[in-house]
């Protein structure tokens, strides 16, 4: 009788449905806007003005490239977290395997 109960219990597995993960929701709202370029120097600019512009423009480029790397990292970790949760939720035989 116990053997029959154990075998019936292992046949009646519950259905696991993965809910969609909101990885994009982890990204800061401010990142949804493009990074603006540095303002151009005035028409009558001297070399120092252009050097300052190049420095500011490089800083803006660094900011934009940093967002890309950070976004890839955030989404990758979110997907890994969702995969781990899904793996953990898989039914096990007798709660062990």
mmCIF file of C-alpha atoms in Angstrom:
data_model
loop_
_atom_site.group_PDB
_atom_site.id
_atom_site.type_symbol
_atom_site.label_atom_id
_atom_site.label_comp_id
_atom_site.label_asym_id
_atom_site.label_seq_id
_atom_site.Cartn_x
_atom_site.Cartn_y
_atom_site.Cartn_z
ATOM 1 C CA UNK A 1 0.000 0.000 0.000
ATOM 2 C CA UNK A 2 2.823 2.399 0.868
ATOM 3 C CA UNK A 3 4.604 1.535 -2.370
ATOM 4 C CA UNK A 4 1.451 2.345 -4.348
ATOM 5 C CA UNK A 5 1.078 5.692 -2.569
ATOM 6 C CA UNK A 6 4.708 6.607 -3.272
ATOM 7 C CA UNK A 7 4.429 5.679 -6.932
ATOM 8 C CA UNK A 8 1.197 7.653 -7.353
ATOM 9 C CA UNK A 9 2.710 10.646 -5.597
ATOM 10 C CA UNK A 10 5.656 10.733 -7.966
ATOM 11 C CA UNK A 11 3.349 10.622 -11.004
ATOM 12 C CA UNK A 12 1.312 13.611 -9.906
ATOM 13 C CA UNK A 13 3.856 16.335 -10.564
ATOM 14 C CA UNK A 14 2.910 19.943 -10.317
ATOM 15 C CA UNK A 15 3.264 22.188 -13.332
ATOM 16 C CA UNK A 16 5.932 24.870 -13.080
ATOM 17 C CA UNK A 17 5.374 27.991 -15.123
ATOM 18 C CA UNK A 18 8.168 30.522 -15.325
ATOM 19 C CA UNK A 19 7.017 34.083 -14.965
ATOM 20 C CA UNK A 20 8.649 36.597 -17.281
ATOM 21 C CA UNK A 21 11.515 38.447 -15.690
ATOM 22 C CA UNK A 22 11.711 42.209 -15.996
ATOM 23 C CA UNK A 23 15.422 42.583 -16.704
ATOM 24 C CA UNK A 24 14.903 45.824 -18.615
ATOM 25 C CA UNK A 25 13.169 47.263 -15.552
ATOM 26 C CA UNK A 26 16.481 47.119 -13.693
ATOM 27 C CA UNK A 27 18.013 49.715 -16.008
ATOM 28 C CA UNK A 28 17.930 53.314 -14.775
ATOM 29 C CA UNK A 29 15.250 55.452 -16.405
ATOM 30 C CA UNK A 30 17.839 58.105 -17.275
ATOM 31 C CA UNK A 31 19.595 55.603 -19.569
ATOM 32 C CA UNK A 32 16.596 55.599 -21.896
ATOM 33 C CA UNK A 33 17.706 59.013 -23.165
ATOM 34 C CA UNK A 34 20.780 59.320 -25.387
ATOM 35 C CA UNK A 35 23.993 60.792 -24.046
ATOM 36 C CA UNK A 36 24.317 64.270 -25.514
ATOM 37 C CA UNK A 37 27.520 65.301 -27.210
ATOM 38 C CA UNK A 38 29.633 68.138 -25.903
ATOM 39 C CA UNK A 39 28.751 71.593 -27.226
ATOM 40 C CA UNK A 40 30.949 72.800 -30.066
ATOM 41 C CA UNK A 41 33.283 75.690 -29.325
ATOM 42 C CA UNK A 42 32.389 79.103 -30.725
ATOM 43 C CA UNK A 43 33.217 79.981 -34.331
ATOM 44 C CA UNK A 44 36.203 82.100 -33.315
ATOM 45 C CA UNK A 45 37.642 79.366 -31.093
ATOM 46 C CA UNK A 46 41.306 79.016 -30.322
ATOM 47 C CA UNK A 47 43.211 75.743 -29.956
ATOM 48 C CA UNK A 48 42.515 75.603 -26.189
ATOM 49 C CA UNK A 49 38.767 75.703 -26.889
ATOM 50 C CA UNK A 50 39.052 72.738 -29.247
ATOM 51 C CA UNK A 51 41.148 70.806 -26.726
ATOM 52 C CA UNK A 52 38.505 71.466 -24.071
ATOM 53 C CA UNK A 53 35.792 70.330 -26.492
ATOM 54 C CA UNK A 54 37.675 67.120 -27.284
ATOM 55 C CA UNK A 55 38.075 66.405 -23.571
ATOM 56 C CA UNK A 56 34.356 66.955 -22.882
ATOM 57 C CA UNK A 57 33.357 64.901 -25.932
ATOM 58 C CA UNK A 58 35.572 62.024 -24.789
ATOM 59 C CA UNK A 59 33.933 62.160 -21.352
ATOM 60 C CA UNK A 60 30.492 61.898 -22.967
ATOM 61 C CA UNK A 61 31.668 58.968 -25.082
ATOM 62 C CA UNK A 62 33.029 57.252 -21.967
ATOM 63 C CA UNK A 63 29.641 57.735 -20.296
ATOM 64 C CA UNK A 64 27.776 56.225 -23.268
ATOM 65 C CA UNK A 65 30.162 53.270 -23.547
ATOM 66 C CA UNK A 66 29.887 52.687 -19.793
ATOM 67 C CA UNK A 67 26.122 52.426 -20.104
ATOM 68 C CA UNK A 68 26.491 49.751 -22.763
ATOM 69 C CA UNK A 69 28.837 47.634 -20.642
ATOM 70 C CA UNK A 70 26.687 48.116 -17.529
ATOM 71 C CA UNK A 71 23.499 47.206 -19.424
ATOM 72 C CA UNK A 72 25.018 43.984 -20.728
ATOM 73 C CA UNK A 73 26.155 43.105 -17.181
ATOM 74 C CA UNK A 74 22.762 43.892 -15.598
ATOM 75 C CA UNK A 75 20.786 41.896 -18.170
ATOM 76 C CA UNK A 76 23.228 38.962 -18.017
ATOM 77 C CA UNK A 77 22.962 38.767 -14.221
ATOM 78 C CA UNK A 78 19.164 39.076 -14.398
ATOM 79 C CA UNK A 79 18.952 36.226 -16.911
ATOM 80 C CA UNK A 80 21.269 34.072 -14.784
ATOM 81 C CA UNK A 81 19.111 34.780 -11.714
ATOM 82 C CA UNK A 82 15.965 33.764 -13.616
ATOM 83 C CA UNK A 83 17.625 30.574 -14.918
ATOM 84 C CA UNK A 84 18.789 29.654 -11.403
ATOM 85 C CA UNK A 85 15.298 30.187 -10.002
ATOM 86 C CA UNK A 86 13.809 28.057 -12.764
ATOM 87 C CA UNK A 87 16.359 25.295 -12.139
ATOM 88 C CA UNK A 88 15.687 25.419 -8.400
ATOM 89 C CA UNK A 89 11.940 25.122 -9.006
ATOM 90 C CA UNK A 90 12.187 21.923 -11.082
ATOM 91 C CA UNK A 91 10.322 19.027 -9.465
ATOM 92 C CA UNK A 92 12.488 16.451 -7.727
ATOM 93 C CA UNK A 93 11.868 12.734 -7.259
ATOM 94 C CA UNK A 94 11.124 12.181 -3.554
ATOM 95 C CA UNK A 95 12.354 15.743 -2.977
ATOM 96 C CA UNK A 96 15.989 14.738 -3.542
ATOM 97 C CA UNK A 97 16.866 14.210 -7.221
#
